mmCIF file of C-alpha atoms in Angstrom:
data_model
loop_
_atom_site.group_PDB
_atom_site.id
_atom_site.type_symbol
_atom_site.label_atom_id
_atom_site.label_comp_id
_atom_site.label_asym_id
_atom_site.label_seq_id
_atom_site.Cartn_x
_atom_site.Cartn_y
_atom_site.Cartn_z
ATOM 1 C CA MET A 16 96.959 23.263 115.159
ATOM 2 C CA LYS A 17 100.224 21.587 114.203
ATOM 3 C CA ILE A 18 103.491 23.466 114.705
ATOM 4 C CA LEU A 19 106.804 22.260 113.317
ATOM 5 C CA LEU A 20 109.967 23.657 114.877
ATOM 6 C CA CYS A 21 112.818 23.494 112.383
ATOM 7 C CA CYS A 22 116.276 23.222 113.901
ATOM 8 C CA VAL A 23 119.859 22.345 113.104
ATOM 9 C CA ALA A 24 120.308 19.127 115.090
ATOM 10 C CA GLY A 25 117.469 18.787 117.588
ATOM 11 C CA VAL A 26 119.094 19.341 120.977
ATOM 12 C CA THR A 27 117.774 22.773 121.904
ATOM 13 C CA SER A 28 114.621 22.349 119.858
ATOM 14 C CA THR A 29 113.459 19.416 121.981
ATOM 15 C CA LEU A 30 113.405 21.658 125.034
ATOM 16 C CA PHE A 31 111.873 24.523 123.053
ATOM 17 C CA SER A 32 109.130 22.199 121.743
ATOM 18 C CA SER A 33 108.331 21.225 125.301
ATOM 19 C CA LYS A 34 108.026 24.884 126.313
ATOM 20 C CA LEU A 35 105.746 25.558 123.320
ATOM 21 C CA LYS A 36 103.552 22.602 124.369
ATOM 22 C CA ASP A 37 103.322 24.076 127.864
ATOM 23 C CA ALA A 38 102.295 27.440 126.384
ATOM 24 C CA ALA A 39 99.564 25.725 124.339
ATOM 25 C CA ALA A 40 98.304 23.831 127.382
ATOM 26 C CA ARG A 41 98.132 27.029 129.447
ATOM 27 C CA LYS A 42 95.954 28.583 126.751
ATOM 28 C CA ARG A 43 93.901 25.376 126.493
ATOM 29 C CA VAL A 44 94.687 25.022 122.801
ATOM 30 C CA ASP A 45 94.864 21.594 121.253
ATOM 31 C CA ALA A 46 98.238 21.684 119.523
ATOM 32 C CA THR A 47 100.695 19.149 118.201
ATOM 33 C CA ILE A 48 104.213 20.511 118.355
ATOM 34 C CA TRP A 49 107.351 18.726 117.240
ATOM 35 C CA SER A 50 110.816 19.451 115.947
ATOM 36 C CA ALA A 51 112.689 18.296 112.886
ATOM 37 C CA SER A 52 116.203 18.907 111.705
ATOM 38 C CA GLU A 53 116.824 20.957 108.596
ATOM 39 C CA VAL A 54 117.410 17.827 106.507
ATOM 40 C CA ALA A 55 114.078 16.314 107.631
ATOM 41 C CA VAL A 56 111.917 19.430 107.306
ATOM 42 C CA GLU A 57 111.052 18.752 103.677
ATOM 43 C CA TYR A 58 109.384 15.508 104.779
ATOM 44 C CA ALA A 59 107.700 16.976 107.862
ATOM 45 C CA ILE A 60 106.442 20.277 106.467
ATOM 46 C CA GLY A 61 103.433 18.629 104.837
ATOM 47 C CA LEU A 62 102.100 17.683 108.274
ATOM 48 C CA ALA A 63 102.419 21.170 109.781
ATOM 49 C CA ASP A 64 100.096 24.157 109.796
ATOM 50 C CA VAL A 65 102.853 26.560 110.881
ATOM 51 C CA VAL A 66 106.639 26.274 110.758
ATOM 52 C CA LEU A 67 108.939 27.994 113.235
ATOM 53 C CA VAL A 68 112.562 28.299 112.143
ATOM 54 C CA GLU A 69 115.335 28.652 114.706
ATOM 55 C CA PRO A 70 117.701 31.608 114.206
ATOM 56 C CA GLN A 71 120.636 29.295 113.451
ATOM 57 C CA LEU A 72 118.872 28.439 110.179
ATOM 58 C CA ARG A 73 118.445 32.053 109.088
ATOM 59 C CA SER A 74 120.404 31.314 105.898
ATOM 60 C CA SER A 75 117.965 28.489 105.026
ATOM 61 C CA TYR A 76 114.789 30.451 105.804
ATOM 62 C CA GLU A 77 113.859 31.213 102.180
ATOM 63 C CA LYS A 78 114.560 27.617 101.146
ATOM 64 C CA ILE A 79 112.304 26.327 103.917
ATOM 65 C CA LYS A 80 109.559 28.818 102.951
ATOM 66 C CA ALA A 81 109.771 27.636 99.347
ATOM 67 C CA LEU A 82 109.068 24.029 100.370
ATOM 68 C CA ASP A 83 105.397 24.946 100.906
ATOM 69 C CA PRO A 84 104.515 28.559 100.051
ATOM 70 C CA SER A 85 100.955 28.072 101.342
ATOM 71 C CA LYS A 86 102.141 27.709 104.959
ATOM 72 C CA PRO A 87 103.242 30.383 107.393
ATOM 73 C CA VAL A 88 106.978 30.061 108.058
ATOM 74 C CA ILE A 89 108.230 32.235 110.901
ATOM 75 C CA LEU A 90 111.852 32.984 111.695
ATOM 76 C CA ILE A 91 112.379 33.074 115.461
ATOM 77 C CA SER A 92 114.296 36.143 116.590
ATOM 78 C CA ASP A 93 117.627 35.689 118.336
ATOM 79 C CA GLU A 94 116.227 37.348 121.458
ATOM 80 C CA ASP A 95 113.111 35.157 121.672
ATOM 81 C CA PHE A 96 115.169 32.031 121.081
ATOM 82 C CA LYS A 97 117.852 32.970 123.597
ATOM 83 C CA ASN A 98 115.192 33.668 126.247
ATOM 84 C CA PHE A 99 113.045 30.648 125.328
ATOM 85 C CA ASN A 100 110.077 32.984 124.903
ATOM 86 C CA ALA A 101 107.690 30.154 124.109
ATOM 87 C CA PRO A 102 104.462 31.951 125.144
ATOM 88 C CA LYS A 103 105.166 34.796 122.714
ATOM 89 C CA LEU A 104 106.153 32.435 119.896
ATOM 90 C CA PHE A 105 103.097 30.280 120.478
ATOM 91 C CA ASP A 106 100.904 33.380 120.179
ATOM 92 C CA ILE A 107 102.678 34.373 116.949
ATOM 93 C CA ALA A 108 102.224 30.871 115.529
ATOM 94 C CA ALA A 109 98.556 30.744 116.580
ATOM 95 C CA GLU A 110 97.878 34.106 114.942
ATOM 96 C CA ALA A 111 99.614 33.000 111.730
ATOM 97 C CA TYR A 112 97.542 29.814 111.759
ATOM 98 C CA GLN A 113 94.288 31.755 112.178
ATOM 99 C CA ASN A 114 95.233 34.207 109.439
ATOM 100 C CA ASN A 115 96.093 31.349 107.066
ATOM 101 C CA LYS A 116 92.824 29.425 107.444
#
């Protein structure tokens, strides 16, 4: 499974990506997880199975979804992002991936 984390600039998302990787490892799931800024997402979305969008990009959510309508694009809630709730978000992404196969 390949998860793309879409962010504004990449500072917080680097740490969040690391936490998502830890969540995948704890579940023994082979996952590639990386982050890309909003301007780079159109180039990276083709490589992803699931896209997670940080709450700061709420206004760009529909635009990001439209880049590849066949892929699950999930907007991270403010609460989950603020608390770095990576295990929950990994589970949401994994479920979306399974449902999209």
